[in-house]
Short mmCIF file of C-alpha atoms (C1' of nucleotides) in Angstrom, two decimals:
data_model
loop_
_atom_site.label_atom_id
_atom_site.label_comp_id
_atom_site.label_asym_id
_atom_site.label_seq_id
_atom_site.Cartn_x
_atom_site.Cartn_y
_atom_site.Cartn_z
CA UNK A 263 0.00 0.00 0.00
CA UNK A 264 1.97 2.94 1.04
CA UNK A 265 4.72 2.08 -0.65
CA UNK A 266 6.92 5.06 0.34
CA UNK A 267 5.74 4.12 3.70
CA UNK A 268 6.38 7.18 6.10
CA UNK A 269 6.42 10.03 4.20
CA UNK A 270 2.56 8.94 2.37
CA UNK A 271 1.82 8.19 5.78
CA UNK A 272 3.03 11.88 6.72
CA UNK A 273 1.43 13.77 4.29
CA UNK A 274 -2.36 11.99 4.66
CA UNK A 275 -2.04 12.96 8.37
CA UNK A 276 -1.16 16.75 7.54
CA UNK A 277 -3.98 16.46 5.20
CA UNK A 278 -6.03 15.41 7.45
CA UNK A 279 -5.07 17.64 10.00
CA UNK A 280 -5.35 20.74 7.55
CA UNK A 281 -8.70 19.98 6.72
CA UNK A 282 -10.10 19.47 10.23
CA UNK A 283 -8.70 21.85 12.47
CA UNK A 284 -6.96 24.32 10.35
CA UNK A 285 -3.37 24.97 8.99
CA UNK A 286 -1.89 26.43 12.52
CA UNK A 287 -2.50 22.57 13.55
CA UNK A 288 -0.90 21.29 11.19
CA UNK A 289 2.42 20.78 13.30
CA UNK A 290 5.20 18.52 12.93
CA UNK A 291 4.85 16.94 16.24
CA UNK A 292 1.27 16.24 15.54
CA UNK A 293 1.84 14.67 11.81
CA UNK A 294 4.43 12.63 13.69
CA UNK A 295 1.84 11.71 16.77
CA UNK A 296 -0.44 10.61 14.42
CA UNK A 297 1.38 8.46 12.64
CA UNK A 298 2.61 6.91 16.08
CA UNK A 299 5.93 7.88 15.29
CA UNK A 300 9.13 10.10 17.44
CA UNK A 301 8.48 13.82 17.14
CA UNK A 302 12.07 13.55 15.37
CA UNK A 303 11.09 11.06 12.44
CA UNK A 304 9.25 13.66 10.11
CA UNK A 305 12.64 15.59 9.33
CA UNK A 306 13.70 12.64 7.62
CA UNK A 307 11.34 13.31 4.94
CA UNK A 308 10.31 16.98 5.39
CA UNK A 309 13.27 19.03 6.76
CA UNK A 310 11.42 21.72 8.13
CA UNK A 311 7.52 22.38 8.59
CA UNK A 312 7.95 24.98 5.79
CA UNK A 313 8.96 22.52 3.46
CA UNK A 314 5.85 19.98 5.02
CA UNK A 315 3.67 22.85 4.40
CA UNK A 316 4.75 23.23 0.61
CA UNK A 317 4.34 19.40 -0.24
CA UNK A 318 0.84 19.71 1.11
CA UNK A 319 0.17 22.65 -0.52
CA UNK A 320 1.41 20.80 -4.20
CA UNK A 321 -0.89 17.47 -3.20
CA UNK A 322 -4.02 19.84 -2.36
CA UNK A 323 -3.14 21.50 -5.81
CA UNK A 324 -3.06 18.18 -7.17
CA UNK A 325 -6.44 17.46 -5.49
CA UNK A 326 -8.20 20.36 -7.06
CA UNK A 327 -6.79 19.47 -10.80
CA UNK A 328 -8.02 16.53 -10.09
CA UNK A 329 -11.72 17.85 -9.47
CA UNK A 330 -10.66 20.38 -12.83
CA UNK A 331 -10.31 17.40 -14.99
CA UNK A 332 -13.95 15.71 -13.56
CA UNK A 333 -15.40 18.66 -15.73
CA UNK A 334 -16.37 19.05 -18.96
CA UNK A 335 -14.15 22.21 -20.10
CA UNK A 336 -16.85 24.63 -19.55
CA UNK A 337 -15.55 27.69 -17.97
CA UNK A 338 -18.66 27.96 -15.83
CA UNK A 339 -18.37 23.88 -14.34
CA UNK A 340 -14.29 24.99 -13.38
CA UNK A 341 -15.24 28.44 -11.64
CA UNK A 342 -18.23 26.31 -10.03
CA UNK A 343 -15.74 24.09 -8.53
CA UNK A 344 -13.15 26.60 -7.52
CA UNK A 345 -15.86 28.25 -5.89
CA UNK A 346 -17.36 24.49 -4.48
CA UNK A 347 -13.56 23.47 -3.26
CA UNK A 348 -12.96 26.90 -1.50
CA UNK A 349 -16.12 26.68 0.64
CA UNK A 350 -15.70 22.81 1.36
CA UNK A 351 -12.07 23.04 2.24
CA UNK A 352 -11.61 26.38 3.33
CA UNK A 353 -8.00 25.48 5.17
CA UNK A 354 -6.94 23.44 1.87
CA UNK A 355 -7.82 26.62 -0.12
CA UNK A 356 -6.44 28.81 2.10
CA UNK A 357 -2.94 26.76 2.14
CA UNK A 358 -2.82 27.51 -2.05
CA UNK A 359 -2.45 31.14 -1.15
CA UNK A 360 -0.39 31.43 1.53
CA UNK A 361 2.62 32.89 0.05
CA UNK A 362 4.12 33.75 3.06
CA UNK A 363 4.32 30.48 4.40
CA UNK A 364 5.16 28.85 0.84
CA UNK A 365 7.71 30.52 -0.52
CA UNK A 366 10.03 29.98 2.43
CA UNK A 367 9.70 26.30 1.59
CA UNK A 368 11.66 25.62 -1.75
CA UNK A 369 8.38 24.18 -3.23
CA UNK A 370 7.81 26.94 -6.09
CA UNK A 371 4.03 28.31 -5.61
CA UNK A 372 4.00 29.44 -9.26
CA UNK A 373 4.73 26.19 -10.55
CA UNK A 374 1.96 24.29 -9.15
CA UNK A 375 -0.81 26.81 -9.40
CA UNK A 376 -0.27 28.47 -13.13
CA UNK A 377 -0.98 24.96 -14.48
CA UNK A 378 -4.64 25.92 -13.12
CA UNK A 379 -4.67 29.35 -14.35
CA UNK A 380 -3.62 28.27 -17.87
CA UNK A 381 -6.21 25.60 -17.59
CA UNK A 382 -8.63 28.26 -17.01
CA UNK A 383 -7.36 30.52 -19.77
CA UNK A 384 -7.43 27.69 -22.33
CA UNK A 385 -10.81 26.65 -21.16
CA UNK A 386 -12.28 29.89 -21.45
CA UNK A 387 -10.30 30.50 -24.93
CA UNK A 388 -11.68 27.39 -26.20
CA UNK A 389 -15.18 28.83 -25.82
CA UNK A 390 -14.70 32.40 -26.28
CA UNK A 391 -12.02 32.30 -29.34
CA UNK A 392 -13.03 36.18 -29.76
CA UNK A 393 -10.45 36.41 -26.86
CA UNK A 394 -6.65 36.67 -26.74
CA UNK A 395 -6.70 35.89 -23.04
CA UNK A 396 -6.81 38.99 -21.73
CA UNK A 397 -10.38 38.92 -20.76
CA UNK A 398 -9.96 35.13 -19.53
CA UNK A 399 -7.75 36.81 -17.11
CA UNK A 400 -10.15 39.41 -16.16
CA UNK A 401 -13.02 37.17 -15.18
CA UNK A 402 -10.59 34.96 -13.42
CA UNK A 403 -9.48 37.49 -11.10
CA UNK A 404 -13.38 38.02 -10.23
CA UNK A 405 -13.72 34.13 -9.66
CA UNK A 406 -10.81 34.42 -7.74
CA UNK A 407 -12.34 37.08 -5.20
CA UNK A 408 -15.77 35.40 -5.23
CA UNK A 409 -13.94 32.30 -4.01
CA UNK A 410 -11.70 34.34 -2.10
CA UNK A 411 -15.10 35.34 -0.07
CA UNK A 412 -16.72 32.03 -0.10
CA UNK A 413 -13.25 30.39 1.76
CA UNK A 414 -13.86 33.22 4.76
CA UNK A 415 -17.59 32.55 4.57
CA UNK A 416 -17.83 36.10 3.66
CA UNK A 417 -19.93 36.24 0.95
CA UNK A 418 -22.85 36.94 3.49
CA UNK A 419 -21.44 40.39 3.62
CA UNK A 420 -22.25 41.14 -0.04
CA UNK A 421 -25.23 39.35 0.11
CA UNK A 422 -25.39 37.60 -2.82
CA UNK A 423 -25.20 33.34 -3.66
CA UNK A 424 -21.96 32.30 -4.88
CA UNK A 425 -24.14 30.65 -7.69
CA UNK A 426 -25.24 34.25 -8.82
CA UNK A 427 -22.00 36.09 -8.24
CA UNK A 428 -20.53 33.75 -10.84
CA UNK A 429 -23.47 33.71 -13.11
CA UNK A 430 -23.15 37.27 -13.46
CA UNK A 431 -19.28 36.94 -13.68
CA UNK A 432 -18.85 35.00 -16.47
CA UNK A 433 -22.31 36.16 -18.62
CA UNK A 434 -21.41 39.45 -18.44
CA UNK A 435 -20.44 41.56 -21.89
CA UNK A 436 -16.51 41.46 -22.83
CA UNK A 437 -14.31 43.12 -20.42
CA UNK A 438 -12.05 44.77 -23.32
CA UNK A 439 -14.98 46.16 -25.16
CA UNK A 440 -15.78 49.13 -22.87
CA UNK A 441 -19.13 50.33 -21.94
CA UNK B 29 3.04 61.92 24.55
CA UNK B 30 1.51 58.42 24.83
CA UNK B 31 -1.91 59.56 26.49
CA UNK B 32 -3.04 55.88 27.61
CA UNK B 33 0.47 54.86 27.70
CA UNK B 34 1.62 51.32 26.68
CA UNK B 35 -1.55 50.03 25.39
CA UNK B 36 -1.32 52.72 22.42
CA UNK B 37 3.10 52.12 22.69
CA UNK B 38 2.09 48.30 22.12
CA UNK B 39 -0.09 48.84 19.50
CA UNK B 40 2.28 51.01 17.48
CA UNK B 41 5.37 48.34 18.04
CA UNK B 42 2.83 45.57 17.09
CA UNK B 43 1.86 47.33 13.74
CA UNK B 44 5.05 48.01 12.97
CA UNK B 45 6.60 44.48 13.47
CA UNK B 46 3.69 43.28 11.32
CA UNK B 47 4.58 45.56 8.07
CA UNK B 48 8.09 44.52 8.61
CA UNK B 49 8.11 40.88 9.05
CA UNK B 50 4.49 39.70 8.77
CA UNK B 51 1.83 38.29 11.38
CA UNK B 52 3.61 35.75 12.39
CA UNK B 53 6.31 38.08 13.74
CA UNK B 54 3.64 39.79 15.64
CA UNK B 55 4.33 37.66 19.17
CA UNK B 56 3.40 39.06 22.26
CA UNK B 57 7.29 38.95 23.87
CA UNK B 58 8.69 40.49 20.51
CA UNK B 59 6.40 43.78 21.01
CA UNK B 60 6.74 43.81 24.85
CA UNK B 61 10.62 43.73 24.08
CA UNK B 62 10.43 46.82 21.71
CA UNK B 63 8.16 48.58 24.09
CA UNK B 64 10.67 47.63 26.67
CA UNK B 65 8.76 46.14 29.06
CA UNK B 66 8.54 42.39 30.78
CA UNK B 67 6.68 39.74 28.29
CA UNK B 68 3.94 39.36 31.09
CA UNK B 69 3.10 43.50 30.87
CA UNK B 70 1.27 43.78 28.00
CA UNK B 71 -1.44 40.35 29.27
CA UNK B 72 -2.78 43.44 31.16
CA UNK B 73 -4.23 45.42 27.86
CA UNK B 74 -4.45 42.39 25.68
CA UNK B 75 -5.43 38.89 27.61
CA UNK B 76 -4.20 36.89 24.57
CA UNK B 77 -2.48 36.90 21.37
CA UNK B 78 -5.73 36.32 19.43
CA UNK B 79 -7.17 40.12 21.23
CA UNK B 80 -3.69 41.78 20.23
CA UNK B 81 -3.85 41.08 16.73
CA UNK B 82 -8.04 41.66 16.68
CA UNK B 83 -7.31 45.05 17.46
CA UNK B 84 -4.60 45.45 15.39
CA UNK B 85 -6.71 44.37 12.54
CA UNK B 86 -9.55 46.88 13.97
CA UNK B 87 -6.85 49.68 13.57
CA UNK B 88 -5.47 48.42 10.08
CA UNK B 89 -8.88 48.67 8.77
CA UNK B 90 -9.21 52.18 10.10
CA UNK B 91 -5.88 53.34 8.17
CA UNK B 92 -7.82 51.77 5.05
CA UNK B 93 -10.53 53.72 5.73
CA UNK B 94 -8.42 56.86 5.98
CA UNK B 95 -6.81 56.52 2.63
CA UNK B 96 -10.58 55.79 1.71
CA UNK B 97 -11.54 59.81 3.09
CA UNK B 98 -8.75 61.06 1.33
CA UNK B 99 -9.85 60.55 -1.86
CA UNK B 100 -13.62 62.18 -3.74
CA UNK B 101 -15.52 58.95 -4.00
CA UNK B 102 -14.35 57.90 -6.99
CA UNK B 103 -15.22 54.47 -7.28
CA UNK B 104 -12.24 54.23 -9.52
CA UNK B 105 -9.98 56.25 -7.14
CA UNK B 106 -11.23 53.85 -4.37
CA UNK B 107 -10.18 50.69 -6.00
CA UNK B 108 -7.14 52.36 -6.86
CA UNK B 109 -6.45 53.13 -3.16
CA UNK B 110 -7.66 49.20 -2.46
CA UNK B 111 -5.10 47.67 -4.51
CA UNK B 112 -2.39 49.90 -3.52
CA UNK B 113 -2.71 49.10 -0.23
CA UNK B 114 -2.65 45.75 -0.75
CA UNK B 115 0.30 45.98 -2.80
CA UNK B 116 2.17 48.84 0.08
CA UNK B 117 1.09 46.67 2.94
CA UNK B 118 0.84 43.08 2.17
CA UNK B 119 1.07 41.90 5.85
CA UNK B 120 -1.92 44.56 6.82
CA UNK B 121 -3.84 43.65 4.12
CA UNK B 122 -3.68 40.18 4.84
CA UNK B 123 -4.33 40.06 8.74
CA UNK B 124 -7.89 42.16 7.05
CA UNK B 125 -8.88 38.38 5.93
CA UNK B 126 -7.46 36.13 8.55
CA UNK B 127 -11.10 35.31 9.59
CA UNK B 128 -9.45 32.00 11.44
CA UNK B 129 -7.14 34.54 13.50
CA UNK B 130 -9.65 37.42 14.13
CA UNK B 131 -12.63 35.28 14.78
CA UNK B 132 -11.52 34.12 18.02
CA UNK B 133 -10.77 37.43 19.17
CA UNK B 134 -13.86 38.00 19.87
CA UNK B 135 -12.43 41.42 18.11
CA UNK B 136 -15.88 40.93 15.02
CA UNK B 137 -14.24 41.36 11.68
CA UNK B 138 -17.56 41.57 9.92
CA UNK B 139 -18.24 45.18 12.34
CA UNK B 140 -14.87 46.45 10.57
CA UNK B 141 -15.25 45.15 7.08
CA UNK B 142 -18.80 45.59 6.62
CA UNK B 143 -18.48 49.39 6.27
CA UNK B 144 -15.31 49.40 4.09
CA UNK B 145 -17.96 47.15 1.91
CA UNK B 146 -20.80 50.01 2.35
CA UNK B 147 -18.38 52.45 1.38
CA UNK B 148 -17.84 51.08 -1.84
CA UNK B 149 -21.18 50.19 -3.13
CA UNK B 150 -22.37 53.62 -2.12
CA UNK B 151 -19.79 55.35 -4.62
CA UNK B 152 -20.34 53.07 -6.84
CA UNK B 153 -24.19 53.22 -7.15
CA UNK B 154 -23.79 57.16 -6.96
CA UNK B 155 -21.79 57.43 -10.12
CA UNK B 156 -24.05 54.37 -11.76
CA UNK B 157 -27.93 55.38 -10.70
CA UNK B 158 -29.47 52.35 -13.14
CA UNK B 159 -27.60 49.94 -10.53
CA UNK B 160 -29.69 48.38 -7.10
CA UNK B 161 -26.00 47.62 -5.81
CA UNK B 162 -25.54 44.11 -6.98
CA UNK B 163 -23.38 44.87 -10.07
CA UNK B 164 -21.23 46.98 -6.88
CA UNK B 165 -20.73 43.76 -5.29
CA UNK B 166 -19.91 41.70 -8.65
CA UNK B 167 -17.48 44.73 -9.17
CA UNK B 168 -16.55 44.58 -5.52
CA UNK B 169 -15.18 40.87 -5.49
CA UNK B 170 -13.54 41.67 -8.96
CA UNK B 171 -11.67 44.31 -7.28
CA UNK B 172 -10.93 42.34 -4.23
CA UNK B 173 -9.45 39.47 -6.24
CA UNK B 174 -7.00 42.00 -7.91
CA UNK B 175 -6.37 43.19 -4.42
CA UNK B 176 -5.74 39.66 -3.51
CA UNK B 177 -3.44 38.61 -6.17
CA UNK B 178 -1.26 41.84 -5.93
CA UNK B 179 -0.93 41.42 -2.45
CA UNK B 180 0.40 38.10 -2.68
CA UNK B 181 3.04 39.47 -5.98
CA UNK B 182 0.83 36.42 -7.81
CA UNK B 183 -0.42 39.38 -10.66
CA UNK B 184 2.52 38.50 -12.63
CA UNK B 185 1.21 34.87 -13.04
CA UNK B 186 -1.55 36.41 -14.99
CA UNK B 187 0.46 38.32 -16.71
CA UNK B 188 -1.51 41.86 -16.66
CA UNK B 189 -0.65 45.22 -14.96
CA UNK B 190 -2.57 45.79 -11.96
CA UNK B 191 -3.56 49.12 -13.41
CA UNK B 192 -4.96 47.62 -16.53
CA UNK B 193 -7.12 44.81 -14.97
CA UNK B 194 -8.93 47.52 -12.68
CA UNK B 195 -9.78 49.67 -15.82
CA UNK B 196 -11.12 46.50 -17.50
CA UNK B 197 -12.57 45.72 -14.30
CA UNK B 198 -14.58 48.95 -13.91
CA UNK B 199 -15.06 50.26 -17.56
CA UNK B 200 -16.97 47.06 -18.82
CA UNK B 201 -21.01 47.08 -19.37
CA UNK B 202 -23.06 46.17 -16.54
CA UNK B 203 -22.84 42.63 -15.27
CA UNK B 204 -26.72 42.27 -14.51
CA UNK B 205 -27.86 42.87 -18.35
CA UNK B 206 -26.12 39.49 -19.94
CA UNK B 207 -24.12 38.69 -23.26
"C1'" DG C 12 -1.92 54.76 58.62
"C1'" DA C 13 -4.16 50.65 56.61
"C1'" DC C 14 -6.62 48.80 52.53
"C1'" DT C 15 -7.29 48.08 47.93
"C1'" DA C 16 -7.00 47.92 42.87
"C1'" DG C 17 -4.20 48.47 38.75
"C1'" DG C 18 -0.29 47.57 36.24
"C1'" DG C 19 4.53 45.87 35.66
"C1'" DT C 20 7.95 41.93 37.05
"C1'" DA C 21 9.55 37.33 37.31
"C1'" DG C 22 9.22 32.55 37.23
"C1'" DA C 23 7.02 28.33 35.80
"C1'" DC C 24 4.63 25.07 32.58
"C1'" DG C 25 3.83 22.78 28.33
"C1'" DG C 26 4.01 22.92 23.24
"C1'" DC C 27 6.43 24.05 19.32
"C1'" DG C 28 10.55 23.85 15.62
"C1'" DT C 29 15.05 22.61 15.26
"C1'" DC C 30 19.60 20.46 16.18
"C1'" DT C 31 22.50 16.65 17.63
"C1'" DA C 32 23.93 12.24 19.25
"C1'" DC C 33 22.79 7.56 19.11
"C1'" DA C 34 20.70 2.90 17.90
"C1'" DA C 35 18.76 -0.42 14.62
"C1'" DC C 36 18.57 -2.19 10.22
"C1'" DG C 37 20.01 -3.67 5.58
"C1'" DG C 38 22.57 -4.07 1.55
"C1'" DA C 39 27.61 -3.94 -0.78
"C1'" DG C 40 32.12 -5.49 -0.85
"C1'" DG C 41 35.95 -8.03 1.22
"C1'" DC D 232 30.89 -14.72 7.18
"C1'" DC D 233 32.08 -10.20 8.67
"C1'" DT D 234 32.60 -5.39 8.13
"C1'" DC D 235 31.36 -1.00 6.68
"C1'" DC D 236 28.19 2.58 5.80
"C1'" DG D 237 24.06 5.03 4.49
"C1'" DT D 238 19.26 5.30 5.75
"C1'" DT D 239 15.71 5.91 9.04
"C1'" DG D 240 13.65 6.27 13.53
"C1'" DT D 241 14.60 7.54 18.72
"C1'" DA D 242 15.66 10.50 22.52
"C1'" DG D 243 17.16 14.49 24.62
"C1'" DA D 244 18.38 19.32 24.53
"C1'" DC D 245 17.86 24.26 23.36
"C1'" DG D 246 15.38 28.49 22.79
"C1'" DC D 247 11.20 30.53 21.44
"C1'" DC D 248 6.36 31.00 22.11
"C1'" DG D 249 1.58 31.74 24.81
"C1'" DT D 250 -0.31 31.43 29.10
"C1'" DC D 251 -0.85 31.21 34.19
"C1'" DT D 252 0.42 32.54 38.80
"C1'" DA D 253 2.49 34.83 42.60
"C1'" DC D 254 4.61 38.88 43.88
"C1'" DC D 255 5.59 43.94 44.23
"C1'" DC D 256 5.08 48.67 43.97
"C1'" DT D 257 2.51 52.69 43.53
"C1'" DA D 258 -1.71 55.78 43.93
"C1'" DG D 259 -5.69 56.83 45.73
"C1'" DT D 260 -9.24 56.33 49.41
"C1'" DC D 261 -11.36 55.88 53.85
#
DNA sequence: GACTAGGGTAGACGGCGTCTACAACGGAGG
DNA sequence: CCTCCGTTGTAGACGCCGTCTACCCTAGTC
């Protein structure tokens, strides 16, 4: 089964952890308690908690490709389930953006998450072929803050559904047109 | 000088330790040792970490709100001012959306947000009469998402100027009236 | 003058990340 | 077979952190 044996073992735990109780918990000691290991074992595999931190961060990426490629194409089913993963794993989501704790950690941010933005781009190309990308870009950034909102459970402040925010997103008239 | 003494002293060091080297820096011995006092002083104006960096957030949101009054309610202008404090103040700006830190402050994030949110659709909606407000808010988590992105350096991933998205951002038709 | 409340000091506790020394194992070469 | 050595987990230490507690000192009040 876990053929790598620790280090799989490891990083299901952090998972598990993240998703539960929040990335703050997710502490090297911990990982290692759960795994009924020494506190010291985990440095074996993950040098530091930054560098923990960043391999979680590329497997939750991984995750949400995963749920990318589940879809169709449509540029409404992806920003549905950006949206959907950043309100049913709020820590998970919150881990992709966390700069601050990522970029300490050697595992280059960029490189795991503009495979999903070009995903998005292409997707939306593919349907919109009026488009150099500019506008794909545009909308993005708006999917981006509506999931942004959802993650903090803040969309109640606006007061509109997730489900209409994006609807009116991505409906909406060009962006490089003008009014 | 210092009117209420070190609460206000404390509250200075911590903001200042945060724009310099981010929330996690912000530790309740660090800012007792640049105030110059023992680590146990400051427990008496801020019973926990968590109520330290809830008002902290209370007064970072206040700043925001200055830069807000200093400009004619331009929803443009305000944007503007969003994203470039996001951009100035990346540490600031993000404490604003650590909902998993501030909640448990019992410091209420929504009480400091929610009118920064008012503020917005108001100029907005006074420069566009035809809108009820929810093309504001559609606008409003556009913006924010910029915000986001720049705040994190993550704007070059999309490749665009921050400049450039927030014109295409705010000069597009109206999101409510469809393709 | 004694009493009290507020605010700063100092020490302790446990948890954390990290470092280091050490033990157990397992395969490579004699 | 035995030896050597790299890998991997263990165990203990260090310093930092948040938090709790006991103490002290000062001001103000009766």
């Amino acid at each position: 089964m876990g053929e790598d044996g620790l280090r799989h073992q490891l990083l299901d735990a952090a998972g598990r952890i993240l998703d539960e109780s929040g990335i703050e918990a997710v502490t090297i000691r911990e990982t290692a308690r759960q795994c009924g290991v020494s506190h010291g074992a985990p440095r074996r595999h993950f040098p530091s908690r930054a560098v923990l931190l960043g391999h979680l961060a590329k497997r939750v990426a991984g995750e949400l490709a995963e749920e990318f490629d589940a879809t169709d194409g449509d540029p409404l089913r992806l920003a549905e389930v950006y949206v959907a993963f950043a309100a049913r794993r709020p820590h998970a989501f919150d881990l992709l953006l966390r700069h601050d704790l990522l970029e300490a950690s050697g595992a280059d941010l960029r490189s795991t998450t503009l495979p999903l933005v070009a995903r998005w781009r292409d997707a939306w190309c593919a349907r919109h072929p009026a488009d150099s990308g500019t506008d794909a870009l545009v909308r993005l950034t708006a999917v981006h803050g509506i999931a942004s909102l959802v993650s903090h459970r803040a969309h109640e402040v606006v007061g509109l559904e997730p489900g209409e925010l994006l609807g009116r997103v991505l409906r909406s008239g060009n962006f490089s047109e003008g009014m």
